[in-house]
mmCIF file of C-alpha atoms and ligand atoms in Angstrom:
data_model
loop_
_atom_site.group_PDB
_atom_site.id
_atom_site.type_symbol
_atom_site.label_atom_id
_atom_site.label_comp_id
_atom_site.label_asym_id
_atom_site.label_seq_id
_atom_site.Cartn_x
_atom_site.Cartn_y
_atom_site.Cartn_z
ATOM 1 C CA MET P 22 -0.458 -20.941 46.091
ATOM 2 C CA ALA P 23 1.587 -24.148 46.499
ATOM 3 C CA PRO P 24 0.907 -26.766 49.406
ATOM 4 C CA LEU P 25 2.778 -25.231 52.364
ATOM 5 C CA THR P 26 3.390 -27.314 55.592
ATOM 6 C CA ARG P 27 3.207 -24.960 58.570
ATOM 7 C CA MET P 28 2.831 -27.076 61.902
ATOM 8 C CA ARG P 29 0.710 -24.792 63.646
ATOM 9 C CA ALA P 30 -2.586 -27.010 64.112
ATOM 10 C CA ALA P 31 -4.383 -26.802 67.351
ATOM 11 C CA ASP P 32 -5.373 -29.877 69.520
ATOM 12 C CA GLY P 33 -6.406 -32.691 67.887
ATOM 13 C CA ASN P 34 -4.958 -31.426 64.516
ATOM 14 C CA VAL P 35 -7.563 -28.921 63.771
ATOM 15 C CA PRO P 36 -6.290 -25.947 61.870
ATOM 16 C CA ASN P 37 -5.928 -23.128 64.393
ATOM 17 C CA GLU P 38 -8.047 -20.311 64.797
ATOM 18 C CA LEU P 39 -5.718 -17.713 62.486
ATOM 19 C CA ALA P 40 -5.944 -20.635 59.619
ATOM 20 C CA PRO P 41 -9.050 -18.619 58.076
ATOM 21 C CA GLU P 42 -7.273 -15.375 58.453
ATOM 22 C CA TYR P 43 -4.033 -16.726 56.934
ATOM 23 C CA TYR P 44 -5.577 -18.267 53.907
ATOM 24 C CA ALA P 45 -8.209 -15.480 53.397
ATOM 25 C CA GLN P 46 -5.031 -13.228 53.134
ATOM 26 C CA ARG P 47 -3.735 -15.341 50.247
ATOM 27 C CA ALA P 48 -6.951 -15.706 48.539
ATOM 28 C CA SER P 49 -7.596 -13.710 45.467
ATOM 29 C CA GLN P 50 -10.120 -13.443 42.635
ATOM 30 C CA GLY P 51 -9.499 -16.614 40.464
ATOM 31 C CA GLY P 52 -6.272 -17.845 41.922
ATOM 32 C CA LEU P 53 -5.961 -21.266 43.418
ATOM 33 C CA ILE P 54 -4.869 -21.955 46.792
ATOM 34 C CA ILE P 55 -3.759 -25.607 47.596
ATOM 35 C CA SER P 56 -3.982 -26.267 51.320
ATOM 36 C CA GLU P 57 -1.102 -27.464 53.328
ATOM 37 C CA ALA P 58 -0.643 -31.428 53.485
ATOM 38 C CA THR P 59 -3.258 -32.928 55.485
ATOM 39 C CA GLN P 60 -3.390 -36.590 56.859
ATOM 40 C CA VAL P 61 -6.273 -38.379 56.018
ATOM 41 C CA SER P 62 -5.562 -40.808 58.977
ATOM 42 C CA PRO P 63 -3.893 -40.568 61.981
ATOM 43 C CA TYR P 64 -1.610 -43.197 60.941
ATOM 44 C CA GLY P 65 -0.399 -40.801 58.151
ATOM 45 C CA GLN P 66 0.650 -38.106 60.418
ATOM 46 C CA GLY P 67 4.592 -37.725 60.581
ATOM 47 C CA TYR P 68 5.236 -34.333 61.533
ATOM 48 C CA PRO P 69 4.028 -32.006 64.959
ATOM 49 C CA SER P 70 1.059 -30.322 64.446
ATOM 50 C CA THR P 71 0.045 -30.880 61.060
ATOM 51 C CA PRO P 72 -3.731 -30.734 60.172
ATOM 52 C CA GLY P 73 -5.824 -33.764 59.525
ATOM 53 C CA ILE P 74 -9.284 -34.263 57.622
ATOM 54 C CA HIS P 75 -10.343 -37.233 59.220
ATOM 55 C CA SER P 76 -12.405 -35.921 62.401
ATOM 56 C CA ALA P 77 -15.336 -33.791 62.915
ATOM 57 C CA GLU P 78 -13.516 -31.149 64.484
ATOM 58 C CA GLN P 79 -11.071 -31.104 61.518
ATOM 59 C CA ILE P 80 -13.923 -30.510 59.234
ATOM 60 C CA ALA P 81 -15.516 -28.119 61.163
ATOM 61 C CA GLY P 82 -12.159 -26.370 61.379
ATOM 62 C CA TRP P 83 -11.301 -26.516 57.754
ATOM 63 C CA LYS P 84 -15.215 -25.308 57.034
ATOM 64 C CA LYS P 85 -14.161 -21.747 58.796
ATOM 65 C CA VAL P 86 -10.971 -21.923 56.244
ATOM 66 C CA THR P 87 -13.004 -22.553 53.114
ATOM 67 C CA ASP P 88 -15.553 -19.827 54.004
ATOM 68 C CA ALA P 89 -13.028 -17.188 54.683
ATOM 69 C CA VAL P 90 -11.425 -17.800 51.375
ATOM 70 C CA HIS P 91 -14.684 -18.111 49.414
ATOM 71 C CA THR P 92 -15.753 -14.704 50.860
ATOM 72 C CA LYS P 93 -12.628 -13.464 49.356
ATOM 73 C CA GLY P 94 -13.671 -14.878 45.905
ATOM 74 C CA GLY P 95 -10.740 -17.410 46.179
ATOM 75 C CA LEU P 96 -10.775 -20.928 45.600
ATOM 76 C CA ILE P 97 -8.983 -23.657 47.418
ATOM 77 C CA PHE P 98 -8.239 -27.581 47.043
ATOM 78 C CA LEU P 99 -7.481 -29.618 49.924
ATOM 79 C CA GLN P 100 -4.076 -31.756 49.706
ATOM 80 C CA LEU P 101 -4.866 -35.133 50.755
ATOM 81 C CA TRP P 102 -1.768 -36.585 52.895
ATOM 82 C CA HIS P 103 -0.401 -39.693 54.493
ATOM 83 C CA VAL P 104 3.420 -39.759 55.171
ATOM 84 C CA GLY P 105 3.866 -43.574 55.299
ATOM 85 C CA ARG P 106 7.244 -44.551 56.661
ATOM 86 C CA SER P 107 8.083 -40.971 56.908
ATOM 87 C CA SER P 108 6.474 -41.256 60.623
ATOM 88 C CA HIS P 109 7.635 -42.176 63.730
ATOM 89 C CA SER P 110 5.918 -44.655 66.537
ATOM 90 C CA SER P 111 5.422 -41.580 68.634
ATOM 91 C CA PHE P 112 2.775 -40.153 66.094
ATOM 92 C CA GLN P 113 1.259 -43.677 65.713
ATOM 93 C CA PRO P 114 -1.930 -44.704 67.716
ATOM 94 C CA GLY P 115 -1.128 -47.329 69.941
ATOM 95 C CA GLY P 116 2.451 -46.500 69.551
ATOM 96 C CA VAL P 117 2.711 -48.906 66.583
ATOM 97 C CA LEU P 118 5.341 -49.017 63.851
ATOM 98 C CA PRO P 119 4.762 -46.603 60.759
ATOM 99 C CA VAL P 120 3.834 -48.480 57.199
ATOM 100 C CA GLY P 121 5.358 -48.446 54.292
ATOM 101 C CA PRO P 122 5.540 -50.417 51.004
ATOM 102 C CA SER P 123 8.614 -52.499 52.540
ATOM 103 C CA ALA P 124 10.371 -52.500 55.405
ATOM 104 C CA ILE P 125 12.959 -50.350 54.770
ATOM 105 C CA ALA P 126 13.664 -47.184 56.418
ATOM 106 C CA ILE P 127 14.682 -43.620 55.791
ATOM 107 C CA THR P 128 18.304 -43.446 56.501
ATOM 108 C CA ASP P 129 19.422 -40.034 54.999
ATOM 109 C CA GLN P 130 17.594 -37.757 57.665
ATOM 110 C CA VAL P 131 15.989 -37.868 60.596
ATOM 111 C CA SER P 132 12.360 -37.735 62.023
ATOM 112 C CA LEU P 133 10.713 -35.284 64.367
ATOM 113 C CA THR P 134 8.550 -36.427 67.173
ATOM 114 C CA PRO P 135 5.215 -34.808 68.130
ATOM 115 C CA GLU P 136 7.254 -32.890 70.898
ATOM 116 C CA TRP P 137 9.829 -31.738 68.162
ATOM 117 C CA MET P 138 12.672 -33.843 69.199
ATOM 118 C CA THR P 139 14.975 -35.402 66.621
ATOM 119 C CA VAL P 140 14.857 -38.978 66.415
ATOM 120 C CA PRO P 141 16.246 -41.530 63.633
ATOM 121 C CA TYR P 142 13.702 -43.082 61.669
ATOM 122 C CA GLU P 143 12.544 -46.524 62.413
ATOM 123 C CA THR P 144 12.175 -49.514 59.874
ATOM 124 C CA PRO P 145 8.344 -49.474 58.790
ATOM 125 C CA ARG P 146 6.303 -52.376 58.814
ATOM 126 C CA ALA P 147 5.411 -53.691 55.283
ATOM 127 C CA LEU P 148 1.636 -53.165 54.442
ATOM 128 C CA GLU P 149 0.094 -56.457 53.915
ATOM 129 C CA LEU P 150 -2.069 -56.781 50.667
ATOM 130 C CA ASN P 151 -5.056 -57.044 52.500
ATOM 131 C CA GLU P 152 -4.597 -53.825 54.250
ATOM 132 C CA ILE P 153 -4.316 -51.733 50.929
ATOM 133 C CA PRO P 154 -8.147 -51.424 50.466
ATOM 134 C CA GLY P 155 -7.903 -49.741 54.091
ATOM 135 C CA ILE P 156 -5.640 -47.028 52.840
ATOM 136 C CA ILE P 157 -7.182 -46.376 49.647
ATOM 137 C CA GLU P 158 -10.378 -46.083 51.737
ATOM 138 C CA ALA P 159 -8.799 -43.400 54.062
ATOM 139 C CA TYR P 160 -8.282 -41.194 50.962
ATOM 140 C CA ARG P 161 -11.775 -41.852 49.925
ATOM 141 C CA GLN P 162 -13.207 -40.580 53.242
ATOM 142 C CA GLY P 163 -10.490 -37.817 53.175
ATOM 143 C CA ALA P 164 -12.311 -36.640 49.773
ATOM 144 C CA ARG P 165 -15.532 -36.923 51.164
ATOM 145 C CA ASN P 166 -14.828 -35.097 54.585
ATOM 146 C CA ALA P 167 -13.108 -32.458 52.164
ATOM 147 C CA MET P 168 -16.371 -31.659 50.403
ATOM 148 C CA ALA P 169 -18.141 -31.706 53.953
ATOM 149 C CA ALA P 170 -15.768 -28.728 54.545
ATOM 150 C CA GLY P 171 -16.583 -26.792 51.547
ATOM 151 C CA PHE P 172 -13.256 -27.325 49.779
ATOM 152 C CA ASP P 173 -13.248 -26.971 45.926
ATOM 153 C CA GLY P 174 -11.684 -30.027 45.260
ATOM 154 C CA VAL P 175 -8.545 -31.889 46.175
ATOM 155 C CA GLU P 176 -4.922 -32.455 45.462
ATOM 156 C CA VAL P 177 -3.743 -36.091 45.925
ATOM 157 C CA HIS P 178 0.033 -35.563 47.683
ATOM 158 C CA ALA P 179 2.143 -38.084 45.369
ATOM 159 C CA ALA P 180 5.602 -36.413 45.686
ATOM 160 C CA ASN P 181 8.207 -35.475 48.326
ATOM 161 C CA GLY P 182 8.747 -39.185 49.579
ATOM 162 C CA TYR P 183 5.562 -39.806 51.235
ATOM 163 C CA LEU P 184 3.544 -42.802 50.834
ATOM 164 C CA LEU P 185 2.549 -42.877 47.568
ATOM 165 C CA GLN P 186 6.091 -41.989 46.281
ATOM 166 C CA GLN P 187 7.263 -44.960 48.428
ATOM 167 C CA PHE P 188 4.961 -47.323 46.267
ATOM 168 C CA LEU P 189 5.775 -45.397 42.917
ATOM 169 C CA ASP P 190 9.813 -45.481 43.533
ATOM 170 C CA SER P 191 12.190 -48.551 43.223
ATOM 171 C CA LYS P 192 14.314 -47.672 46.129
ATOM 172 C CA SER P 193 11.413 -47.724 48.622
ATOM 173 C CA ASN P 194 9.170 -50.419 46.907
ATOM 174 C CA HIS P 195 10.651 -53.971 47.106
ATOM 175 C CA ARG P 196 7.184 -55.667 47.043
ATOM 176 C CA THR P 197 6.763 -58.773 45.176
ATOM 177 C CA ASP P 198 2.975 -58.399 45.094
ATOM 178 C CA ILE P 199 0.945 -56.774 42.633
ATOM 179 C CA TYR P 200 1.830 -53.368 44.139
ATOM 180 C CA GLY P 201 5.564 -54.032 43.761
ATOM 181 C CA GLY P 202 8.011 -54.689 40.713
ATOM 182 C CA ALA P 203 6.772 -53.554 37.222
ATOM 183 C CA VAL P 204 6.033 -50.103 36.732
ATOM 184 C CA GLU P 205 2.314 -50.998 36.478
ATOM 185 C CA ASN P 206 2.380 -52.571 39.734
ATOM 186 C CA ARG P 207 4.243 -49.724 41.415
ATOM 187 C CA ALA P 208 1.836 -47.048 40.228
ATOM 188 C CA ARG P 209 -0.995 -49.166 40.937
ATOM 189 C CA LEU P 210 -1.684 -47.538 44.643
ATOM 190 C CA LEU P 211 -1.377 -44.125 43.205
ATOM 191 C CA LEU P 212 -4.059 -44.451 40.250
ATOM 192 C CA GLU P 213 -6.291 -46.763 42.762
ATOM 193 C CA VAL P 214 -6.185 -43.701 45.184
ATOM 194 C CA THR P 215 -6.833 -41.164 42.424
ATOM 195 C CA GLN P 216 -9.564 -43.226 41.031
ATOM 196 C CA ALA P 217 -11.301 -43.324 44.866
ATOM 197 C CA VAL P 218 -10.792 -39.441 45.121
ATOM 198 C CA VAL P 219 -12.147 -38.791 41.607
ATOM 199 C CA ASP P 220 -15.075 -41.328 42.457
ATOM 200 C CA VAL P 221 -15.928 -38.577 45.229
ATOM 201 C CA TRP P 222 -15.338 -35.548 43.522
ATOM 202 C CA GLY P 223 -15.492 -35.867 39.693
ATOM 203 C CA ALA P 224 -12.250 -35.906 37.776
ATOM 204 C CA GLU P 225 -12.421 -31.797 37.132
ATOM 205 C CA ARG P 226 -12.004 -31.268 40.883
ATOM 206 C CA VAL P 227 -8.593 -33.649 41.261
ATOM 207 C CA GLY P 228 -5.125 -32.749 40.880
ATOM 208 C CA VAL P 229 -2.323 -34.898 41.460
ATOM 209 C CA ARG P 230 1.184 -33.829 42.790
ATOM 210 C CA LEU P 231 4.582 -35.610 41.856
ATOM 211 C CA MET P 232 8.324 -35.225 42.311
ATOM 212 C CA PRO P 233 9.835 -37.229 39.327
ATOM 213 C CA PHE P 234 13.232 -36.665 40.022
ATOM 214 C CA GLY P 235 13.836 -35.648 43.815
ATOM 215 C CA THR P 236 15.342 -37.788 46.399
ATOM 216 C CA TYR P 237 13.618 -36.009 50.037
ATOM 217 C CA ASN P 238 12.706 -38.845 52.114
ATOM 218 C CA ASP P 239 15.240 -41.144 50.522
ATOM 219 C CA VAL P 240 13.400 -41.905 47.803
ATOM 220 C CA GLY P 241 14.498 -42.336 43.996
ATOM 221 C CA ASP P 242 13.786 -44.574 41.218
ATOM 222 C CA SER P 243 16.304 -46.258 38.668
ATOM 223 C CA ASP P 244 14.256 -44.968 35.642
ATOM 224 C CA PRO P 245 12.275 -41.889 36.566
ATOM 225 C CA ILE P 246 11.114 -41.297 32.821
ATOM 226 C CA GLY P 247 10.059 -44.841 32.436
ATOM 227 C CA LEU P 248 8.081 -44.752 35.814
ATOM 228 C CA TYR P 249 6.551 -41.213 35.760
ATOM 229 C CA SER P 250 5.784 -41.322 31.766
ATOM 230 C CA TYR P 251 3.706 -44.345 32.593
ATOM 231 C CA ALA P 252 2.106 -42.636 35.601
ATOM 232 C CA LEU P 253 1.169 -39.471 33.726
ATOM 233 C CA THR P 254 0.074 -41.574 30.804
ATOM 234 C CA GLN P 255 -2.619 -43.346 33.282
ATOM 235 C CA LEU P 256 -3.555 -40.399 35.065
ATOM 236 C CA ASP P 257 -4.468 -38.528 31.788
ATOM 237 C CA ARG P 258 -6.869 -41.602 31.029
ATOM 238 C CA LEU P 259 -8.346 -40.591 34.519
ATOM 239 C CA ASP P 260 -9.098 -37.087 33.108
ATOM 240 C CA ILE P 261 -8.226 -35.240 36.245
ATOM 241 C CA ALA P 262 -7.907 -31.462 36.241
ATOM 242 C CA TYR P 263 -4.279 -31.172 36.511
ATOM 243 C CA VAL P 264 -1.004 -32.558 37.458
ATOM 244 C CA SER P 265 1.675 -30.610 39.816
ATOM 245 C CA LEU P 266 5.305 -31.315 39.222
ATOM 246 C CA ILE P 267 7.748 -30.227 42.057
ATOM 247 C CA GLU P 268 11.333 -29.385 40.850
ATOM 248 C CA ALA P 269 13.804 -31.871 42.287
ATOM 249 C CA ARG P 270 14.289 -31.539 46.106
ATOM 250 C CA LYS P 271 17.564 -32.467 47.420
ATOM 251 C CA GLY P 272 18.246 -33.100 51.406
ATOM 252 C CA ASN P 273 15.787 -31.793 54.022
ATOM 253 C CA SER P 274 12.796 -29.918 52.524
ATOM 254 C CA MET P 275 13.196 -27.657 55.271
ATOM 255 C CA GLU P 276 16.294 -26.267 53.852
ATOM 256 C CA ILE P 277 17.185 -25.737 50.092
ATOM 257 C CA ASP P 278 15.225 -26.835 46.975
ATOM 258 C CA THR P 279 17.542 -27.622 43.918
ATOM 259 C CA PRO P 280 15.557 -26.870 40.573
ATOM 260 C CA LYS P 281 15.772 -29.619 37.720
ATOM 261 C CA ASP P 282 14.561 -29.595 34.345
ATOM 262 C CA ILE P 283 11.027 -31.523 34.294
ATOM 263 C CA GLY P 284 10.498 -30.837 30.771
ATOM 264 C CA ALA P 285 11.344 -34.502 29.822
ATOM 265 C CA LEU P 286 7.933 -35.405 31.009
ATOM 266 C CA ARG P 287 5.834 -32.471 29.357
ATOM 267 C CA PRO P 288 5.235 -34.804 26.221
ATOM 268 C CA TYR P 289 3.329 -37.482 28.579
ATOM 269 C CA TRP P 290 1.383 -34.958 30.115
ATOM 270 C CA PRO P 291 -0.880 -32.679 27.608
ATOM 271 C CA ARG P 292 -3.345 -31.753 30.231
ATOM 272 C CA THR P 293 -2.870 -28.775 32.498
ATOM 273 C CA LEU P 294 0.446 -28.877 34.196
ATOM 274 C CA LEU P 295 1.331 -27.049 37.140
ATOM 275 C CA VAL P 296 4.998 -26.614 38.152
ATOM 276 C CA ALA P 297 6.469 -25.009 41.419
ATOM 277 C CA GLY P 298 9.722 -24.450 43.023
ATOM 278 C CA GLY P 299 12.018 -21.374 43.354
ATOM 279 C CA PHE P 300 10.146 -19.440 40.463
ATOM 280 C CA THR P 301 10.240 -15.728 40.344
ATOM 281 C CA GLY P 302 7.789 -13.565 38.353
ATOM 282 C CA GLU P 303 9.461 -13.398 35.350
ATOM 283 C CA SER P 304 10.903 -17.032 35.235
ATOM 284 C CA ALA P 305 7.067 -17.996 35.870
ATOM 285 C CA GLU P 306 5.849 -15.827 32.806
ATOM 286 C CA GLN P 307 8.775 -17.353 30.651
ATOM 287 C CA ALA P 308 7.498 -20.703 31.662
ATOM 288 C CA ILE P 309 4.031 -19.777 30.710
ATOM 289 C CA VAL P 310 4.733 -18.154 27.507
ATOM 290 C CA SER P 311 7.311 -21.309 26.332
ATOM 291 C CA ARG P 312 4.301 -23.443 27.401
ATOM 292 C CA HIS P 313 6.890 -25.386 29.765
ATOM 293 C CA ALA P 314 3.852 -25.399 32.063
ATOM 294 C CA ASP P 315 0.141 -23.930 32.277
ATOM 295 C CA ALA P 316 0.609 -22.348 35.690
ATOM 296 C CA VAL P 317 3.049 -21.881 38.444
ATOM 297 C CA ALA P 318 2.742 -22.241 41.959
ATOM 298 C CA PHE P 319 4.288 -19.928 44.785
ATOM 299 C CA GLY P 320 5.307 -21.097 48.201
ATOM 300 C CA ARG P 321 7.798 -19.419 50.184
ATOM 301 C CA GLN P 322 7.045 -15.858 48.392
ATOM 302 C CA PHE P 323 3.614 -16.562 49.078
ATOM 303 C CA ILE P 324 4.211 -17.016 52.936
ATOM 304 C CA ALA P 325 5.608 -13.497 52.988
ATOM 305 C CA ASN P 326 3.303 -11.793 50.402
ATOM 306 C CA PRO P 327 0.065 -12.439 51.223
ATOM 307 C CA ASP P 328 -0.751 -10.029 48.112
ATOM 308 C CA LEU P 329 1.775 -11.872 45.926
ATOM 309 C CA PRO P 330 -0.301 -12.048 42.734
ATOM 310 C CA VAL P 331 -0.600 -8.373 42.810
ATOM 311 C CA ARG P 332 2.759 -7.531 43.510
ATOM 312 C CA LEU P 333 3.919 -9.887 40.562
ATOM 313 C CA LYS P 334 1.395 -8.182 38.126
ATOM 314 C CA MET P 335 2.619 -4.745 39.339
ATOM 315 C CA GLY P 336 6.566 -6.047 39.605
ATOM 316 C CA ALA P 337 6.288 -4.411 42.890
ATOM 317 C CA PRO P 338 9.194 -5.267 45.390
ATOM 318 C CA LEU P 339 8.478 -8.467 47.645
ATOM 319 C CA ASN P 340 8.900 -8.864 51.555
ATOM 320 C CA HIS P 341 11.781 -11.453 52.215
ATOM 321 C CA TYR P 342 10.543 -14.656 54.168
ATOM 322 C CA ASP P 343 11.968 -15.434 57.250
ATOM 323 C CA ARG P 344 12.672 -19.135 57.369
ATOM 324 C CA SER P 345 12.710 -19.532 61.266
ATOM 325 C CA THR P 346 8.848 -18.974 61.619
ATOM 326 C CA PHE P 347 8.032 -21.472 58.353
ATOM 327 C CA TYR P 348 7.279 -24.109 60.983
ATOM 328 C CA GLY P 349 5.560 -23.984 64.398
ATOM 329 C CA GLY P 350 4.511 -21.032 66.519
ATOM 330 C CA GLY P 351 1.758 -18.656 66.191
ATOM 331 C CA ALA P 352 0.715 -15.480 64.345
ATOM 332 C CA ALA P 353 4.579 -14.364 63.849
ATOM 333 C CA GLY P 354 5.504 -15.506 60.091
ATOM 334 C CA TYR P 355 1.786 -16.350 59.593
ATOM 335 C CA VAL P 356 -0.542 -13.505 59.662
ATOM 336 C CA ASP P 357 1.707 -10.721 59.933
ATOM 337 C CA TYR P 358 3.581 -10.151 56.635
ATOM 338 C CA PRO P 359 2.120 -6.829 55.450
ATOM 339 C CA ALA P 360 0.381 -6.500 52.057
ATOM 340 C CA LEU P 361 1.081 -3.298 49.763
ATOM 341 C CA ASP P 362 -0.184 0.017 50.970
ATOM 342 C CA GLY P 363 -3.547 0.478 49.852
ATOM 343 C CA VAL P 364 -4.305 -2.979 48.722
ATOM 344 C CA ALA P 365 -6.562 -4.834 50.699
ATOM 345 C CA THR P 366 -5.926 -8.304 51.517
ATOM 346 C CA SER P 367 -8.022 -9.158 54.570
ATOM 347 C CA ASP P 368 -11.067 -7.530 56.233
HETATM 348 C C1 8OZ W 7 8.055 -29.217 55.079
HETATM 349 C C2 8OZ W 7 7.913 -29.993 56.436
HETATM 350 C C3 8OZ W 7 7.290 -31.137 56.590
HETATM 351 C C4 8OZ W 7 6.518 -31.790 55.550
HETATM 352 C C5 8OZ W 7 6.077 -31.621 52.059
HETATM 353 C C6 8OZ W 7 4.328 -31.750 53.588
HETATM 354 O O1 8OZ W 7 7.543 -31.646 51.734
HETATM 355 C C7 8OZ W 7 5.609 -31.647 53.483
HETATM 356 C C8 8OZ W 7 6.511 -31.245 54.579
HETATM 357 C C9 8OZ W 7 7.187 -29.963 53.934
HETATM 358 O O2 8OZ W 7 5.148 -32.085 50.873
#
């Protein structure tokens, strides 16, 4: 199950009381769930009601989720998230400006506020060099908190134009210090964050998600193959469990995804490769058989089909997803999609 933002967290950005049921419905023997993106710090939040992993209440809320998933025989990784400049001062403690690698605003889309208003993105404040260790520390603490919450591992969200991709890509990173310029410098924060998380979990429990060709959140690189081949080669040296590559995303992630071939990067990542983005049962099987990837993650289809692996195995018809209930709201579109008759997905 791919990481899926649902914007339904309760007060304090604690997973809501239905979250254990939602995740447990989708837990299957041997399958891996990646949690929705979860901010490692209050400064890392950029959307309404996304859960965090920086408070005791959040850890306790997530513990109920991991217990429910484990009871069903499933496995679940937490996705560690910091949105960087994709935030708005209305989310920031003290109403300060969001931070990014450089003082460059997102101009191709609008931000949400905590009250779901749409407003232009602000020009972020460029992180000072001496603030970068604090960012790495937030991920390290998030990884520790994920362990306390009973997760099976963690995935570093370095895709979709959030903080780590803002550092990676040349369009959003104009720094002149050791975190900007050459690919070795732009990849430094990703690699230091991943190392910090590996220090907590051990490499075999850590994945990294990248979006090499997408432009969502106004990112982009002048030489994506050069940048991401370097990043993958270095991640390989860290021995992590997997890399997850998302097919390119065009426009707003709340709307449409545009698949694009990521095969050009396969040679740089000899280890376990996950892919996601618009696969069907057949195209997923084809991706595995052709060794394009080692595993395929499903997002939208998993929202609408709690028993998706069973259905794909049987070639059974799928429930259609309702985009209007993807984000925000309560039980509708969250825990009320039916499983096939006779297939138990929840106790
Ligand atoms: C949809 C809406 C808000 C955030 C991502 C975490 O694109 C997200 C996200 C998706 O990775």
